[in-house]
Amino acid sequence: MRIGKVLLVGAGPGDASLITVKGLLAIREAQVLVHDRLVNLELISQAPPNCQIINVGKTSNHHPVPQEQINQILIDHALASKNVVRLKGGDPYVFGRGGEEVESLSRYQIPFEVVPGISSSIGGLAYAGIPVTHRHYASSFHVVTGHMCQGNEPQNWNALAQLDGTLIVLMGMTRQEEICQLLIQGGKSPDTPAAAVMYASHQQQKMAKGTLCTLKDEIARQKLHAPALLVIGNVVNLSDVLAFTAQQTDINNKSLSLAI
Ligand code: SAH
């Protein structure tokens, strides 16, 4: 019997129209669509009417579907001759466990392709007016997870504090206060600009801006919570000039009319 193919597709950071052309075409032809919580519902609505939609979404402290089970869902449907789209927020290989999913497919010789997506760590920050690099302010950027792995500290914050580039922390909101403190203890100036960007590129996007010392108060004042990006470095200040209001684009509409 024919084995189905699995396409691991990056949905982009939130705004549905930030998906790639290849990703959108894959959704429109999917027989089974397996998606995460952060994926825009507008993209899911692009699946054909007879497509089976499976939500395996995870919330920050609650994992409704364990990773092994997600892997098995992909394997089972591919072995049942279905073409499967595994739709993940941002880019599938940036903290998305996409590598583990493809490894499990390869054990069964299931054909697969990866369709990269715009990661929230870069594109999401762009929507907040923060360029991750800038010739005058940051010549590197570093994307790390703030999430504790089985009770273990995931990063050497002392080492990260010594870097001059932009530091971007994913999955760090529940520990934001501690992370800022650890960076100060590691030698970063308490006055280093820092921001949290919630729901980047979604309509509900919200940003709290301050310094390593004051960010926690700004986050509390504006009631920000996960999902959010923490970003630390001088590029944060550029958002005063570079922030913009994104035009909402209908992904069914074939023309992109720019209101200039
Ligand atoms: N693969 C994804 C990241 C998955 S990890 C990517 O490339 O973007 C999930 C974390 O990413 C969240 O906890 C949050 O820190 C961040 N994140 C993803 N989408 C986001 C968004 N639209 N706004 C803010 N943070 C987001």
PDB file of C-alpha atoms and ligand atoms in Angstrom:
ATOM      1  CA  MET A   1       0.000   0.000   0.000  1.00  0.00           C
ATOM      2  CA  ARG A   2       1.114   3.542  -0.764  1.00  0.00           C
ATOM      3  CA  ILE A   3       2.569   5.457   2.166  1.00  0.00           C
ATOM      4  CA  GLY A   4       1.392   9.049   2.566  1.00  0.00           C
ATOM      5  CA  LYS A   5       3.773  11.969   2.778  1.00  0.00           C
ATOM      6  CA  VAL A   6       4.176  14.264   5.769  1.00  0.00           C
ATOM      7  CA  LEU A   7       4.862  17.963   5.248  1.00  0.00           C
ATOM      8  CA  LEU A   8       6.225  19.746   8.276  1.00  0.00           C
ATOM      9  CA  VAL A   9       5.039  23.307   7.668  1.00  0.00           C
ATOM     10  CA  GLY A  10       5.937  26.513   9.486  1.00  0.00           C
ATOM     11  CA  ALA A  11       2.858  28.701   9.915  1.00  0.00           C
ATOM     12  CA  GLY A  12       4.796  31.883  10.659  1.00  0.00           C
ATOM     13  CA  PRO A  13       4.505  33.968  13.805  1.00  0.00           C
ATOM     14  CA  GLY A  14       0.774  34.733  13.820  1.00  0.00           C
ATOM     15  CA  ASP A  15      -0.474  36.980  11.014  1.00  0.00           C
ATOM     16  CA  ALA A  16      -1.906  34.318   8.675  1.00  0.00           C
ATOM     17  CA  SER A  17      -0.545  35.991   5.547  1.00  0.00           C
ATOM     18  CA  LEU A  18       3.026  35.470   6.755  1.00  0.00           C
ATOM     19  CA  ILE A  19       2.893  31.771   5.819  1.00  0.00           C
ATOM     20  CA  THR A  20       4.942  30.802   2.749  1.00  0.00           C
ATOM     21  CA  VAL A  21       3.234  30.158  -0.598  1.00  0.00           C
ATOM     22  CA  LYS A  22       4.364  26.517  -0.388  1.00  0.00           C
ATOM     23  CA  GLY A  23       2.956  26.177   3.119  1.00  0.00           C
ATOM     24  CA  LEU A  24      -0.432  27.583   2.109  1.00  0.00           C
ATOM     25  CA  LEU A  25      -0.647  25.308  -0.947  1.00  0.00           C
ATOM     26  CA  ALA A  26       0.205  22.310   1.258  1.00  0.00           C
ATOM     27  CA  ILE A  27      -2.651  23.134   3.669  1.00  0.00           C
ATOM     28  CA  ARG A  28      -5.076  23.479   0.753  1.00  0.00           C
ATOM     29  CA  GLU A  29      -4.219  19.925  -0.334  1.00  0.00           C
ATOM     30  CA  ALA A  30      -3.964  18.250   3.077  1.00  0.00           C
ATOM     31  CA  GLN A  31      -5.928  15.114   3.876  1.00  0.00           C
ATOM     32  CA  VAL A  32      -4.985  15.339   7.545  1.00  0.00           C
ATOM     33  CA  LEU A  33      -3.933  18.564   9.279  1.00  0.00           C
ATOM     34  CA  VAL A  34      -2.217  18.263  12.665  1.00  0.00           C
ATOM     35  CA  HIS A  35      -1.730  21.651  14.302  1.00  0.00           C
ATOM     36  CA  ASP A  36      -0.503  23.430  17.421  1.00  0.00           C
ATOM     37  CA  ARG A  37      -2.310  25.915  19.622  1.00  0.00           C
ATOM     38  CA  LEU A  38      -0.479  29.028  18.426  1.00  0.00           C
ATOM     39  CA  VAL A  39      -1.407  28.514  14.776  1.00  0.00           C
ATOM     40  CA  ASN A  40      -3.802  31.116  13.324  1.00  0.00           C
ATOM     41  CA  LEU A  41      -7.301  29.649  12.793  1.00  0.00           C
ATOM     42  CA  GLU A  42      -7.517  31.438   9.451  1.00  0.00           C
ATOM     43  CA  LEU A  43      -4.840  29.060   8.172  1.00  0.00           C
ATOM     44  CA  ILE A  44      -6.695  26.006   9.426  1.00  0.00           C
ATOM     45  CA  SER A  45      -9.799  27.195   7.579  1.00  0.00           C
ATOM     46  CA  GLN A  46      -7.793  26.875   4.347  1.00  0.00           C
ATOM     47  CA  ALA A  47      -7.853  23.068   4.599  1.00  0.00           C
ATOM     48  CA  PRO A  48     -10.258  21.299   2.216  1.00  0.00           C
ATOM     49  CA  PRO A  49     -13.717  20.374   3.612  1.00  0.00           C
ATOM     50  CA  ASN A  50     -12.923  16.652   3.794  1.00  0.00           C
ATOM     51  CA  CYS A  51      -9.613  17.175   5.613  1.00  0.00           C
ATOM     52  CA  GLN A  52      -9.337  15.686   9.102  1.00  0.00           C
ATOM     53  CA  ILE A  53      -8.217  18.400  11.535  1.00  0.00           C
ATOM     54  CA  ILE A  54      -6.371  17.317  14.683  1.00  0.00           C
ATOM     55  CA  ASN A  55      -5.471  19.883  17.362  1.00  0.00           C
ATOM     56  CA  VAL A  56      -2.523  18.702  19.427  1.00  0.00           C
ATOM     57  CA  GLY A  57      -2.029  22.146  20.971  1.00  0.00           C
ATOM     58  CA  LYS A  58       0.007  22.642  24.068  1.00  0.00           C
ATOM     59  CA  THR A  59      -0.523  25.379  26.631  1.00  0.00           C
ATOM     60  CA  SER A  60       2.458  26.566  28.695  1.00  0.00           C
ATOM     61  CA  ASN A  61       1.971  24.336  31.776  1.00  0.00           C
ATOM     62  CA  HIS A  62      -0.333  21.804  30.260  1.00  0.00           C
ATOM     63  CA  HIS A  63       0.534  19.274  27.575  1.00  0.00           C
ATOM     64  CA  PRO A  64      -2.726  17.806  26.265  1.00  0.00           C
ATOM     65  CA  VAL A  65      -1.041  15.494  23.742  1.00  0.00           C
ATOM     66  CA  PRO A  66       2.400  14.083  24.672  1.00  0.00           C
ATOM     67  CA  GLN A  67       5.102  14.356  21.997  1.00  0.00           C
ATOM     68  CA  GLU A  68       5.311  10.556  21.489  1.00  0.00           C
ATOM     69  CA  GLN A  69       1.596  10.521  20.751  1.00  0.00           C
ATOM     70  CA  ILE A  70       1.934  13.373  18.243  1.00  0.00           C
ATOM     71  CA  ASN A  71       4.695  11.418  16.503  1.00  0.00           C
ATOM     72  CA  GLN A  72       2.436   8.366  16.423  1.00  0.00           C
ATOM     73  CA  ILE A  73      -0.500  10.343  14.972  1.00  0.00           C
ATOM     74  CA  LEU A  74       1.725  11.441  12.077  1.00  0.00           C
ATOM     75  CA  ILE A  75       3.032   7.907  11.525  1.00  0.00           C
ATOM     76  CA  ASP A  76      -0.426   6.268  11.683  1.00  0.00           C
ATOM     77  CA  HIS A  77      -1.997   8.605   9.144  1.00  0.00           C
ATOM     78  CA  ALA A  78       0.941   8.420   6.748  1.00  0.00           C
ATOM     79  CA  LEU A  79       0.904   4.612   6.928  1.00  0.00           C
ATOM     80  CA  ALA A  80      -2.849   4.812   6.189  1.00  0.00           C
ATOM     81  CA  SER A  81      -1.917   6.500   2.855  1.00  0.00           C
ATOM     82  CA  LYS A  82      -2.910  10.013   3.923  1.00  0.00           C
ATOM     83  CA  ASN A  83      -1.030  13.142   2.992  1.00  0.00           C
ATOM     84  CA  VAL A  84      -0.432  14.870   6.285  1.00  0.00           C
ATOM     85  CA  VAL A  85       0.400  18.502   7.023  1.00  0.00           C
ATOM     86  CA  ARG A  86       1.984  19.066  10.411  1.00  0.00           C
ATOM     87  CA  LEU A  87       1.458  22.790  10.963  1.00  0.00           C
ATOM     88  CA  LYS A  88       3.587  24.431  13.626  1.00  0.00           C
ATOM     89  CA  GLY A  89       3.891  28.018  14.827  1.00  0.00           C
ATOM     90  CA  GLY A  90       6.813  30.060  13.492  1.00  0.00           C
ATOM     91  CA  ASP A  91       9.537  27.879  11.989  1.00  0.00           C
ATOM     92  CA  PRO A  92       9.176  24.143  12.679  1.00  0.00           C
ATOM     93  CA  TYR A  93      12.843  23.732  13.626  1.00  0.00           C
ATOM     94  CA  VAL A  94      13.044  26.660  16.076  1.00  0.00           C
ATOM     95  CA  PHE A  95      12.084  25.145  19.451  1.00  0.00           C
ATOM     96  CA  GLY A  96       9.246  23.317  17.753  1.00  0.00           C
ATOM     97  CA  ARG A  97      10.418  19.724  18.323  1.00  0.00           C
ATOM     98  CA  GLY A  98      10.148  19.380  14.555  1.00  0.00           C
ATOM     99  CA  GLY A  99      13.427  17.468  14.475  1.00  0.00           C
ATOM    100  CA  GLU A 100      12.024  14.795  16.773  1.00  0.00           C
ATOM    101  CA  GLU A 101       8.920  14.423  14.633  1.00  0.00           C
ATOM    102  CA  VAL A 102      10.918  13.946  11.436  1.00  0.00           C
ATOM    103  CA  GLU A 103      13.266  11.489  13.184  1.00  0.00           C
ATOM    104  CA  SER A 104      10.291   9.361  14.141  1.00  0.00           C
ATOM    105  CA  LEU A 105       8.982   9.415  10.532  1.00  0.00           C
ATOM    106  CA  SER A 106      12.339   8.379   9.147  1.00  0.00           C
ATOM    107  CA  ARG A 107      12.261   5.235  11.315  1.00  0.00           C
ATOM    108  CA  TYR A 108       9.294   4.079   9.220  1.00  0.00           C
ATOM    109  CA  GLN A 109      10.731   5.353   5.920  1.00  0.00           C
ATOM    110  CA  ILE A 110       7.807   7.759   5.666  1.00  0.00           C
ATOM    111  CA  PRO A 111       8.494  10.390   2.991  1.00  0.00           C
ATOM    112  CA  PHE A 112       8.577  13.929   4.317  1.00  0.00           C
ATOM    113  CA  GLU A 113       9.380  17.515   3.419  1.00  0.00           C
ATOM    114  CA  VAL A 114      10.023  20.540   5.570  1.00  0.00           C
ATOM    115  CA  VAL A 115       8.529  23.901   4.650  1.00  0.00           C
ATOM    116  CA  PRO A 116      10.317  26.527   6.749  1.00  0.00           C
ATOM    117  CA  GLY A 117       8.406  29.381   8.301  1.00  0.00           C
ATOM    118  CA  ILE A 118       9.108  32.854   9.640  1.00  0.00           C
ATOM    119  CA  SER A 119      10.122  32.433  13.255  1.00  0.00           C
ATOM    120  CA  SER A 120       8.492  34.663  15.860  1.00  0.00           C
ATOM    121  CA  SER A 121      12.007  35.257  17.172  1.00  0.00           C
ATOM    122  CA  ILE A 122      12.830  37.326  14.079  1.00  0.00           C
ATOM    123  CA  GLY A 123       9.583  38.151  12.237  1.00  0.00           C
ATOM    124  CA  GLY A 124       7.536  38.622  15.405  1.00  0.00           C
ATOM    125  CA  LEU A 125      10.019  41.162  16.687  1.00  0.00           C
ATOM    126  CA  ALA A 126      10.023  42.937  13.307  1.00  0.00           C
ATOM    127  CA  TYR A 127       6.273  43.474  13.761  1.00  0.00           C
ATOM    128  CA  ALA A 128       7.071  45.189  17.066  1.00  0.00           C
ATOM    129  CA  GLY A 129       9.569  47.486  15.341  1.00  0.00           C
ATOM    130  CA  ILE A 130      12.620  45.622  16.646  1.00  0.00           C
ATOM    131  CA  PRO A 131      15.253  44.549  14.108  1.00  0.00           C
ATOM    132  CA  VAL A 132      17.285  41.697  15.622  1.00  0.00           C
ATOM    133  CA  THR A 133      20.493  43.137  14.169  1.00  0.00           C
ATOM    134  CA  HIS A 134      21.518  46.679  13.280  1.00  0.00           C
ATOM    135  CA  ARG A 135      24.899  47.863  12.064  1.00  0.00           C
ATOM    136  CA  HIS A 136      25.183  50.358  14.911  1.00  0.00           C
ATOM    137  CA  TYR A 137      23.592  48.432  17.776  1.00  0.00           C
ATOM    138  CA  ALA A 138      23.900  44.641  17.380  1.00  0.00           C
ATOM    139  CA  SER A 139      26.162  42.520  15.209  1.00  0.00           C
ATOM    140  CA  SER A 140      24.717  39.184  16.338  1.00  0.00           C
ATOM    141  CA  PHE A 141      21.544  37.748  17.808  1.00  0.00           C
ATOM    142  CA  HIS A 142      21.053  34.764  20.080  1.00  0.00           C
ATOM    143  CA  VAL A 143      17.791  32.869  20.383  1.00  0.00           C
ATOM    144  CA  VAL A 144      17.455  30.796  23.544  1.00  0.00           C
ATOM    145  CA  THR A 145      14.747  29.024  25.514  1.00  0.00           C
ATOM    146  CA  GLY A 146      13.949  30.130  29.051  1.00  0.00           C
ATOM    147  CA  HIS A 147      12.001  26.955  29.768  1.00  0.00           C
ATOM    148  CA  MET A 148      13.408  24.745  32.527  1.00  0.00           C
ATOM    149  CA  CYS A 149      14.052  21.228  31.258  1.00  0.00           C
ATOM    150  CA  GLN A 150      13.117  18.657  33.940  1.00  0.00           C
ATOM    151  CA  GLY A 151      13.995  21.134  36.662  1.00  0.00           C
ATOM    152  CA  ASN A 152      17.346  21.997  35.088  1.00  0.00           C
ATOM    153  CA  GLU A 153      18.464  25.490  34.104  1.00  0.00           C
ATOM    154  CA  PRO A 154      18.554  25.511  30.280  1.00  0.00           C
ATOM    155  CA  GLN A 155      21.191  28.238  29.833  1.00  0.00           C
ATOM    156  CA  ASN A 156      24.459  29.566  31.119  1.00  0.00           C
ATOM    157  CA  TRP A 157      23.096  33.063  31.800  1.00  0.00           C
ATOM    158  CA  ASN A 158      26.533  34.288  32.928  1.00  0.00           C
ATOM    159  CA  ALA A 159      27.946  33.461  29.499  1.00  0.00           C
ATOM    160  CA  LEU A 160      24.950  34.992  27.707  1.00  0.00           C
ATOM    161  CA  ALA A 161      25.319  38.167  29.790  1.00  0.00           C
ATOM    162  CA  GLN A 162      28.808  38.633  28.331  1.00  0.00           C
ATOM    163  CA  LEU A 163      27.556  38.726  24.719  1.00  0.00           C
ATOM    164  CA  ASP A 164      26.945  42.051  23.008  1.00  0.00           C
ATOM    165  CA  GLY A 165      24.339  40.864  20.524  1.00  0.00           C
ATOM    166  CA  THR A 166      20.564  40.901  20.854  1.00  0.00           C
ATOM    167  CA  LEU A 167      19.303  38.208  23.231  1.00  0.00           C
ATOM    168  CA  ILE A 168      15.902  36.722  22.424  1.00  0.00           C
ATOM    169  CA  VAL A 169      14.258  34.404  24.946  1.00  0.00           C
ATOM    170  CA  LEU A 170      11.410  32.132  23.900  1.00  0.00           C
ATOM    171  CA  MET A 171       9.201  30.394  26.466  1.00  0.00           C
ATOM    172  CA  GLY A 172      10.609  32.714  29.118  1.00  0.00           C
ATOM    173  CA  MET A 173       7.562  34.627  30.356  1.00  0.00           C
ATOM    174  CA  THR A 174       6.893  32.629  33.514  1.00  0.00           C
ATOM    175  CA  ARG A 175      10.526  33.293  34.554  1.00  0.00           C
ATOM    176  CA  GLN A 176      10.997  36.785  33.091  1.00  0.00           C
ATOM    177  CA  GLU A 177      11.855  38.455  36.386  1.00  0.00           C
ATOM    178  CA  GLU A 178      14.403  35.762  37.287  1.00  0.00           C
ATOM    179  CA  ILE A 179      15.963  35.807  33.804  1.00  0.00           C
ATOM    180  CA  CYS A 180      16.508  39.591  33.957  1.00  0.00           C
ATOM    181  CA  GLN A 181      18.084  39.189  37.404  1.00  0.00           C
ATOM    182  CA  LEU A 182      20.372  36.374  36.240  1.00  0.00           C
ATOM    183  CA  LEU A 183      21.597  38.551  33.353  1.00  0.00           C
ATOM    184  CA  ILE A 184      22.307  41.453  35.715  1.00  0.00           C
ATOM    185  CA  GLN A 185      24.177  39.095  38.058  1.00  0.00           C
ATOM    186  CA  GLY A 186      26.138  37.838  35.040  1.00  0.00           C
ATOM    187  CA  GLY A 187      27.364  41.370  34.339  1.00  0.00           C
ATOM    188  CA  LYS A 188      24.815  42.997  32.034  1.00  0.00           C
ATOM    189  CA  SER A 189      23.995  46.588  32.937  1.00  0.00           C
ATOM    190  CA  PRO A 190      20.616  46.913  34.707  1.00  0.00           C
ATOM    191  CA  ASP A 191      19.954  49.759  32.250  1.00  0.00           C
ATOM    192  CA  THR A 192      20.139  47.484  29.195  1.00  0.00           C
ATOM    193  CA  PRO A 193      16.955  48.024  27.146  1.00  0.00           C
ATOM    194  CA  ALA A 194      14.542  45.070  27.371  1.00  0.00           C
ATOM    195  CA  ALA A 195      11.051  44.331  26.086  1.00  0.00           C
ATOM    196  CA  ALA A 196       8.375  41.669  26.075  1.00  0.00           C
ATOM    197  CA  VAL A 197       6.218  41.275  22.968  1.00  0.00           C
ATOM    198  CA  MET A 198       2.991  39.307  23.433  1.00  0.00           C
ATOM    199  CA  TYR A 199       1.064  37.818  20.487  1.00  0.00           C
ATOM    200  CA  ALA A 200       3.564  39.289  18.036  1.00  0.00           C
ATOM    201  CA  SER A 201       2.028  39.911  14.590  1.00  0.00           C
ATOM    202  CA  HIS A 202      -1.449  38.911  15.815  1.00  0.00           C
ATOM    203  CA  GLN A 203      -4.131  41.607  16.091  1.00  0.00           C
ATOM    204  CA  GLN A 204      -3.780  41.475  19.913  1.00  0.00           C
ATOM    205  CA  GLN A 205      -0.028  42.249  19.771  1.00  0.00           C
ATOM    206  CA  LYS A 206       1.136  44.161  22.861  1.00  0.00           C
ATOM    207  CA  MET A 207       4.574  45.275  24.003  1.00  0.00           C
ATOM    208  CA  ALA A 208       6.064  46.178  27.383  1.00  0.00           C
ATOM    209  CA  LYS A 209       9.300  48.126  27.237  1.00  0.00           C
ATOM    210  CA  GLY A 210      11.839  49.024  29.891  1.00  0.00           C
ATOM    211  CA  THR A 211      15.253  47.930  31.057  1.00  0.00           C
ATOM    212  CA  LEU A 212      16.521  44.716  32.630  1.00  0.00           C
ATOM    213  CA  CYS A 213      15.711  46.400  35.928  1.00  0.00           C
ATOM    214  CA  THR A 214      12.224  47.752  35.147  1.00  0.00           C
ATOM    215  CA  LEU A 215      10.774  45.296  32.642  1.00  0.00           C
ATOM    216  CA  LYS A 216       8.975  43.226  35.285  1.00  0.00           C
ATOM    217  CA  ASP A 217       6.990  46.276  36.448  1.00  0.00           C
ATOM    218  CA  GLU A 218       6.026  47.169  32.873  1.00  0.00           C
ATOM    219  CA  ILE A 219       4.937  43.581  32.211  1.00  0.00           C
ATOM    220  CA  ALA A 220       2.794  43.624  35.367  1.00  0.00           C
ATOM    221  CA  ARG A 221       1.343  47.054  34.572  1.00  0.00           C
ATOM    222  CA  GLN A 222       0.322  45.994  31.082  1.00  0.00           C
ATOM    223  CA  LYS A 223      -0.725  42.492  32.216  1.00  0.00           C
ATOM    224  CA  LEU A 224       1.387  40.701  29.609  1.00  0.00           C
ATOM    225  CA  HIS A 225       1.578  36.916  29.645  1.00  0.00           C
ATOM    226  CA  ALA A 226       2.658  33.990  27.431  1.00  0.00           C
ATOM    227  CA  PRO A 227       3.003  33.627  24.514  1.00  0.00           C
ATOM    228  CA  ALA A 228       5.545  36.393  24.451  1.00  0.00           C
ATOM    229  CA  LEU A 229       9.106  37.039  23.332  1.00  0.00           C
ATOM    230  CA  LEU A 230      11.627  38.587  25.665  1.00  0.00           C
ATOM    231  CA  VAL A 231      14.219  40.688  23.887  1.00  0.00           C
ATOM    232  CA  ILE A 232      17.242  42.290  25.482  1.00  0.00           C
ATOM    233  CA  GLY A 233      19.613  44.733  23.810  1.00  0.00           C
ATOM    234  CA  ASN A 234      19.962  48.213  22.350  1.00  0.00           C
ATOM    235  CA  VAL A 235      17.845  47.380  19.277  1.00  0.00           C
ATOM    236  CA  VAL A 236      14.788  47.535  21.585  1.00  0.00           C
ATOM    237  CA  ASN A 237      15.032  51.353  21.553  1.00  0.00           C
ATOM    238  CA  LEU A 238      14.611  51.402  17.764  1.00  0.00           C
ATOM    239  CA  SER A 239      10.962  50.414  18.147  1.00  0.00           C
ATOM    240  CA  ASP A 240      10.162  54.087  18.873  1.00  0.00           C
ATOM    241  CA  VAL A 241      10.941  54.758  15.209  1.00  0.00           C
ATOM    242  CA  LEU A 242      10.445  51.375  13.511  1.00  0.00           C
ATOM    243  CA  ALA A 243       7.079  50.263  14.915  1.00  0.00           C
ATOM    244  CA  PHE A 244       4.272  50.114  12.338  1.00  0.00           C
ATOM    245  CA  THR A 245       0.680  49.025  12.059  1.00  0.00           C
ATOM    246  CA  ALA A 246       0.447  46.014   9.783  1.00  0.00           C
ATOM    247  CA  GLN A 247      -2.282  45.956   7.211  1.00  0.00           C
ATOM    248  CA  GLN A 248      -4.556  42.939   7.603  1.00  0.00           C
ATOM    249  CA  THR A 249      -4.259  40.797   4.481  1.00  0.00           C
ATOM    250  CA  ASP A 250      -6.957  38.398   3.365  1.00  0.00           C
ATOM    251  CA  ILE A 251      -5.181  35.211   2.276  1.00  0.00           C
ATOM    252  CA  ASN A 252      -8.055  34.340  -0.079  1.00  0.00           C
ATOM    253  CA  ASN A 253      -7.528  37.558  -1.950  1.00  0.00           C
ATOM    254  CA  LYS A 254      -4.927  37.157  -4.681  1.00  0.00           C
ATOM    255  CA  SER A 255      -3.815  40.798  -4.694  1.00  0.00           C
ATOM    256  CA  LEU A 256      -1.952  42.583  -1.961  1.00  0.00           C
ATOM    257  CA  SER A 257      -3.217  46.142  -2.108  1.00  0.00           C
ATOM    258  CA  LEU A 258      -0.943  48.298  -0.093  1.00  0.00           C
ATOM    259  CA  ALA A 259      -2.581  51.332   1.435  1.00  0.00           C
ATOM    260  CA  ILE A 260       0.125  53.918   1.002  1.00  0.00           C
TER     261      ILE A 260
HETATM  262  N1  SAH B   1       8.721  27.552  16.403  1.00  0.00           N
HETATM  263  C1  SAH B   1       8.296  28.771  17.031  1.00  0.00           C
HETATM  264  C2  SAH B   1       8.662  28.829  18.496  1.00  0.00           C
HETATM  265  C3  SAH B   1       8.025  27.723  19.323  1.00  0.00           C
HETATM  266  S1  SAH B   1       8.374  27.879  21.033  1.00  0.00           S
HETATM  267  C4  SAH B   1       8.885  29.964  16.244  1.00  0.00           C
HETATM  268  O1  SAH B   1       9.768  29.781  15.397  1.00  0.00           O
HETATM  269  O2  SAH B   1       8.429  31.077  16.466  1.00  0.00           O
HETATM  270  C5  SAH B   1       6.968  28.794  21.589  1.00  0.00           C
HETATM  271  C6  SAH B   1       7.395  30.144  22.093  1.00  0.00           C
HETATM  272  O3  SAH B   1       7.649  31.007  20.998  1.00  0.00           O
HETATM  273  C7  SAH B   1       6.360  30.877  22.938  1.00  0.00           C
HETATM  274  O4  SAH B   1       6.410  30.481  24.276  1.00  0.00           O
HETATM  275  C8  SAH B   1       6.792  32.313  22.767  1.00  0.00           C
HETATM  276  O5  SAH B   1       7.909  32.623  23.580  1.00  0.00           O
HETATM  277  C9  SAH B   1       7.269  32.318  21.331  1.00  0.00           C
HETATM  278  N2  SAH B   1       6.229  32.739  20.389  1.00  0.00           N
HETATM  279  C10 SAH B   1       5.766  32.049  19.330  1.00  0.00           C
HETATM  280  N3  SAH B   1       4.869  32.782  18.636  1.00  0.00           N
HETATM  281  C11 SAH B   1       4.777  33.966  19.271  1.00  0.00           C
HETATM  282  C12 SAH B   1       4.053  35.168  19.031  1.00  0.00           C
HETATM  283  N4  SAH B   1       3.227  35.305  17.984  1.00  0.00           N
HETATM  284  N5  SAH B   1       4.215  36.190  19.885  1.00  0.00           N
HETATM  285  C13 SAH B   1       5.064  36.106  20.930  1.00  0.00           C
HETATM  286  N6  SAH B   1       5.770  35.001  21.201  1.00  0.00           N
HETATM  287  C14 SAH B   1       5.641  33.950  20.387  1.00  0.00           C
END
